Tab-separated table of C-alpha atoms in Angstrom:
chain	number	residue	atom	x	y	z
A	602	MET	CA	0.290	0.360	0.075
A	603	ILE	CA	1.785	2.906	-0.739
A	604	GLY	CA	2.183	5.582	1.281
A	605	LYS	CA	1.922	2.677	4.153
A	606	THR	CA	4.000	1.535	6.536
A	607	ASP	CA	3.914	-1.741	8.866
A	608	TYR	CA	3.712	0.097	11.548
A	609	ASP	CA	0.253	1.672	10.228
A	610	LEU	CA	-1.337	-1.680	9.400
A	611	ILE	CA	-3.489	-4.097	11.608
A	612	TRP	CA	0.442	-5.854	11.786
A	613	ARG	CA	1.581	-3.455	13.276
A	614	ASN	CA	2.743	-5.949	16.288
A	615	GLN	CA	4.416	-8.002	13.506
A	616	ALA	CA	5.913	-4.692	12.074
A	617	GLU	CA	9.771	-5.563	12.938
A	618	LEU	CA	9.331	-9.145	11.618
A	619	PHE	CA	8.152	-7.881	8.055
A	620	ARG	CA	10.317	-4.850	7.970
A	621	GLU	CA	13.206	-7.436	8.577
A	622	GLY	CA	12.131	-9.069	5.530
A	623	ASP	CA	12.248	-6.134	3.506
A	624	ARG	CA	15.811	-5.478	4.838
A	625	GLU	CA	16.585	-8.836	4.121
A	626	THR	CA	15.366	-8.120	0.013
A	627	ILE	CA	17.133	-5.261	0.076
A	628	SER	CA	20.467	-6.451	0.898
A	629	GLY	CA	19.685	-8.727	-2.356
A	630	ASN	CA	18.400	-11.487	-1.096
A	631	PRO	CA	14.724	-11.841	-2.304
A	632	PHE	CA	12.682	-14.572	-1.619
A	633	VAL	CA	9.362	-16.218	-3.444
A	634	ASN	CA	6.184	-18.447	-1.111
A	635	ARG	CA	7.669	-18.064	1.943
A	636	GLN	CA	5.162	-19.350	4.730
A	637	GLU	CA	4.714	-17.016	7.117
A	638	GLU	CA	1.714	-16.219	10.026
A	639	GLN	CA	0.335	-12.756	9.523
A	640	ILE	CA	-2.556	-11.321	12.182
A	641	GLN	CA	-5.351	-9.841	10.091
A	642	PRO	CA	-8.742	-8.502	11.737
A	643	THR	CA	-10.010	-11.892	11.151
A	644	GLY	CA	-7.378	-13.623	13.484
A	645	ILE	CA	-4.123	-15.019	12.684
A	646	ARG	CA	-3.972	-16.729	8.435
A	647	SER	CA	-1.010	-18.441	7.048
A	648	ILE	CA	0.540	-16.621	3.976
A	649	LEU	CA	2.635	-16.968	1.533
A	650	THR	CA	5.402	-14.326	0.898
A	651	THR	CA	6.961	-13.045	-2.085
A	652	LYS	CA	9.083	-9.734	-1.646
A	653	ASN	CA	11.669	-8.259	-4.565
A	654	ILE	CA	13.421	-5.078	-4.610
A	655	TYR	CA	12.004	-2.502	-6.631
A	656	LYS	CA	14.060	-0.163	-8.310
A	657	ASN	CA	13.832	3.311	-10.628
A	658	ASN	CA	14.470	3.641	-14.460
A	659	ASN	CA	18.388	4.157	-13.201
A	660	GLU	CA	18.354	1.007	-11.483
A	661	LYS	CA	18.451	2.838	-7.737
A	662	ILE	CA	16.662	0.923	-5.351
A	663	ILE	CA	13.459	2.720	-4.104
A	664	GLY	CA	11.402	0.110	-1.818
A	665	VAL	CA	10.410	-3.069	-1.818
A	666	ILE	CA	7.600	-4.620	-3.580
A	667	GLY	CA	5.811	-8.280	-2.487
A	668	TYR	CA	2.429	-9.755	-1.965
A	669	PHE	CA	1.155	-12.385	0.188
A	670	THR	CA	-1.426	-15.097	-0.812
A	671	ASP	CA	-3.517	-16.810	2.024
A	672	ILE	CA	-3.001	-20.022	2.000
A	673	THR	CA	-4.949	-20.377	5.762
A	674	GLY	CA	-6.628	-23.866	5.390
A	675	LYS	CA	-5.258	-25.186	2.092
A	676	ALA	CA	-3.004	-27.688	1.271
A	677	LEU	CA	0.021	-26.562	-0.409
A	678	VAL	CA	0.883	-28.868	-3.704
A	679	LYS	CA	4.283	-28.964	-3.758
A	680	ARG	CA	5.317	-28.822	-7.506
A	681	SER	CA	3.097	-28.950	-10.257
A	682	GLY	CA	4.538	-28.788	-13.485
A	683	VAL	CA	7.197	-31.071	-14.952
A	684	PHE	CA	10.392	-30.148	-16.955
A	685	ASP	CA	10.787	-31.776	-20.201
A	686	GLU	CA	14.743	-31.131	-20.836
A	687	SER	CA	14.590	-32.361	-24.214
A	688	LYS	CA	12.024	-30.288	-25.500
A	689	GLY	CA	12.751	-26.754	-23.461
A	690	ARG	CA	8.666	-27.081	-22.353
A	691	ILE	CA	7.108	-27.464	-18.841
A	692	TYR	CA	4.023	-29.550	-19.264
A	693	LEU	CA	1.211	-28.631	-16.899
A	694	ASP	CA	-0.292	-31.398	-14.649
A	695	LYS	CA	-3.292	-33.691	-16.261
A	696	TYR	CA	-5.834	-31.296	-15.934
A	697	PHE	CA	-4.621	-29.127	-18.767
A	698	GLU	CA	-4.637	-32.267	-21.412
A	699	GLY	CA	-1.086	-31.910	-21.888
A	700	THR	CA	-0.754	-27.972	-22.622
A	701	TYR	CA	2.791	-26.941	-21.738
A	702	LEU	CA	4.810	-23.912	-21.408
A	703	THR	CA	7.232	-22.754	-24.033
A	704	TYR	CA	10.581	-21.759	-22.273
A	705	ARG	CA	9.974	-18.249	-23.312
A	706	GLU	CA	6.950	-18.538	-21.476
A	707	ALA	CA	7.831	-19.650	-18.692
A	708	ILE	CA	10.704	-16.886	-18.460
A	709	THR	CA	8.362	-14.548	-18.404
A	710	LEU	CA	6.595	-16.227	-15.942
A	711	TYR	CA	8.950	-16.928	-13.662
A	712	TYR	CA	10.059	-12.997	-13.848
A	713	ALA	CA	6.593	-11.655	-12.989
A	714	LEU	CA	7.029	-14.109	-10.096
A	715	LEU	CA	9.699	-11.535	-9.336
A	716	GLY	CA	7.827	-8.583	-9.635
A	717	TYR	CA	9.269	-7.343	-12.782
A	718	PRO	CA	7.190	-5.256	-14.870
A	719	ASN	CA	6.399	-5.768	-18.455
A	720	LYS	CA	8.810	-3.030	-19.822
A	721	LYS	CA	11.650	-5.011	-17.367
A	722	ILE	CA	10.464	-8.294	-17.966
A	723	SER	CA	11.085	-7.173	-21.987
A	724	ASN	CA	14.680	-5.634	-21.544
A	725	THR	CA	15.936	-8.245	-19.596
A	726	LEU	CA	14.981	-11.173	-22.474
A	727	CYS	CA	15.820	-8.117	-25.268
A	728	VAL	CA	12.552	-8.523	-26.588
A	729	SER	CA	9.877	-5.567	-27.378
A	730	LEU	CA	7.253	-4.959	-24.340
A	731	LYS	CA	4.303	-6.584	-27.336
A	732	THR	CA	6.369	-9.889	-27.556
A	733	THR	CA	6.012	-9.654	-23.246
A	734	GLU	CA	2.237	-9.234	-23.574
A	735	TYR	CA	2.323	-11.343	-26.166
A	736	HIS	CA	3.566	-14.368	-23.789
A	737	LYS	CA	1.761	-13.529	-20.671
A	738	LYS	CA	-1.455	-13.604	-22.420
A	739	ASN	CA	-0.589	-17.310	-23.558
A	740	ILE	CA	0.178	-17.875	-20.317
A	741	ARG	CA	-3.053	-16.639	-18.821
A	742	GLN	CA	-4.761	-18.936	-21.186
A	743	LYS	CA	-2.979	-22.136	-21.135
A	744	LEU	CA	-3.639	-21.057	-17.748
A	745	GLN	CA	-7.615	-20.268	-17.998
A	746	VAL	CA	-7.080	-17.362	-16.110
A	747	ASN	CA	-8.327	-14.066	-16.686
A	748	THR	CA	-5.693	-11.569	-14.613
A	749	ASN	CA	-2.266	-11.077	-14.479
A	750	GLY	CA	-2.813	-11.596	-10.641
A	751	ASP	CA	-4.704	-15.114	-11.076
A	752	MET	CA	-1.865	-15.768	-13.041
A	753	ILE	CA	0.711	-15.558	-10.544
A	754	ASN	CA	-1.542	-16.349	-7.659
A	755	TYR	CA	-2.204	-20.264	-9.743
A	756	ALA	CA	1.651	-20.295	-10.346
A	757	ILE	CA	2.371	-20.035	-6.373
A	758	VAL	CA	-0.908	-22.132	-5.240
A	759	THR	CA	-0.224	-25.131	-7.044
A	760	GLY	CA	3.632	-24.794	-7.111
A	761	LEU	CA	4.339	-23.960	-10.598
A	762	ALA	CA	6.445	-21.315	-9.295
A	763	THR	CA	8.279	-23.890	-7.360
A	764	THR	CA	9.301	-25.768	-10.664
A	765	LEU	CA	9.151	-22.866	-12.508
A	766	PHE	CA	12.299	-21.788	-9.854
A	767	ILE	CA	14.363	-24.815	-9.969
A	768	CYS	CA	14.561	-25.306	-13.803
A	769	ILE	CA	14.950	-21.901	-14.396
A	770	GLU	CA	17.702	-21.243	-11.445
A	771	LYS	CA	19.646	-24.129	-12.995
A	772	ASN	CA	20.118	-22.434	-16.425
A	773	ILE	CA	17.914	-25.018	-18.462
A	774	GLU	CA	17.921	-22.839	-21.876
A	775	SER	CA	17.269	-25.538	-24.234
A	776	ASN	CA	14.884	-24.606	-27.311
A	777	ILE	CA	14.445	-21.281	-26.972
């Protein structure tokens, strides 16, 4: 929330814990899907938290960007999707009838999960903004979701994000 600090919100008693996570992120250790407990008006909730640094156009750190997904009472799937190294694709689970994410779609989703805006994804991948938007449209269609927020949430809750991070962080770049 722009203009607010953790000390201004309902979880003010946990503010120092959350600010510690911000400091960790700014020092070069962003995180994805860290399970935490958070005090909310409805009680204590289990959440998955993702935080990354936020930079301006000059690459100066100007803050932390993050989001959380409430997973209270939900069983998490450890991993969704299987990487086929010979084809350079991530196949989605059986409910998607053999649908797959191409490497470019997977890497686009990876950077979206890190909180990169479309322009930064485009610059990082050396593609046009329209290409990034096209990949995101294809990903949403394949995951059967309507918005980029739903796309991120789906990837986190199903464990697809875990599969992406394992594959991409091992620098698997076949069939780009």
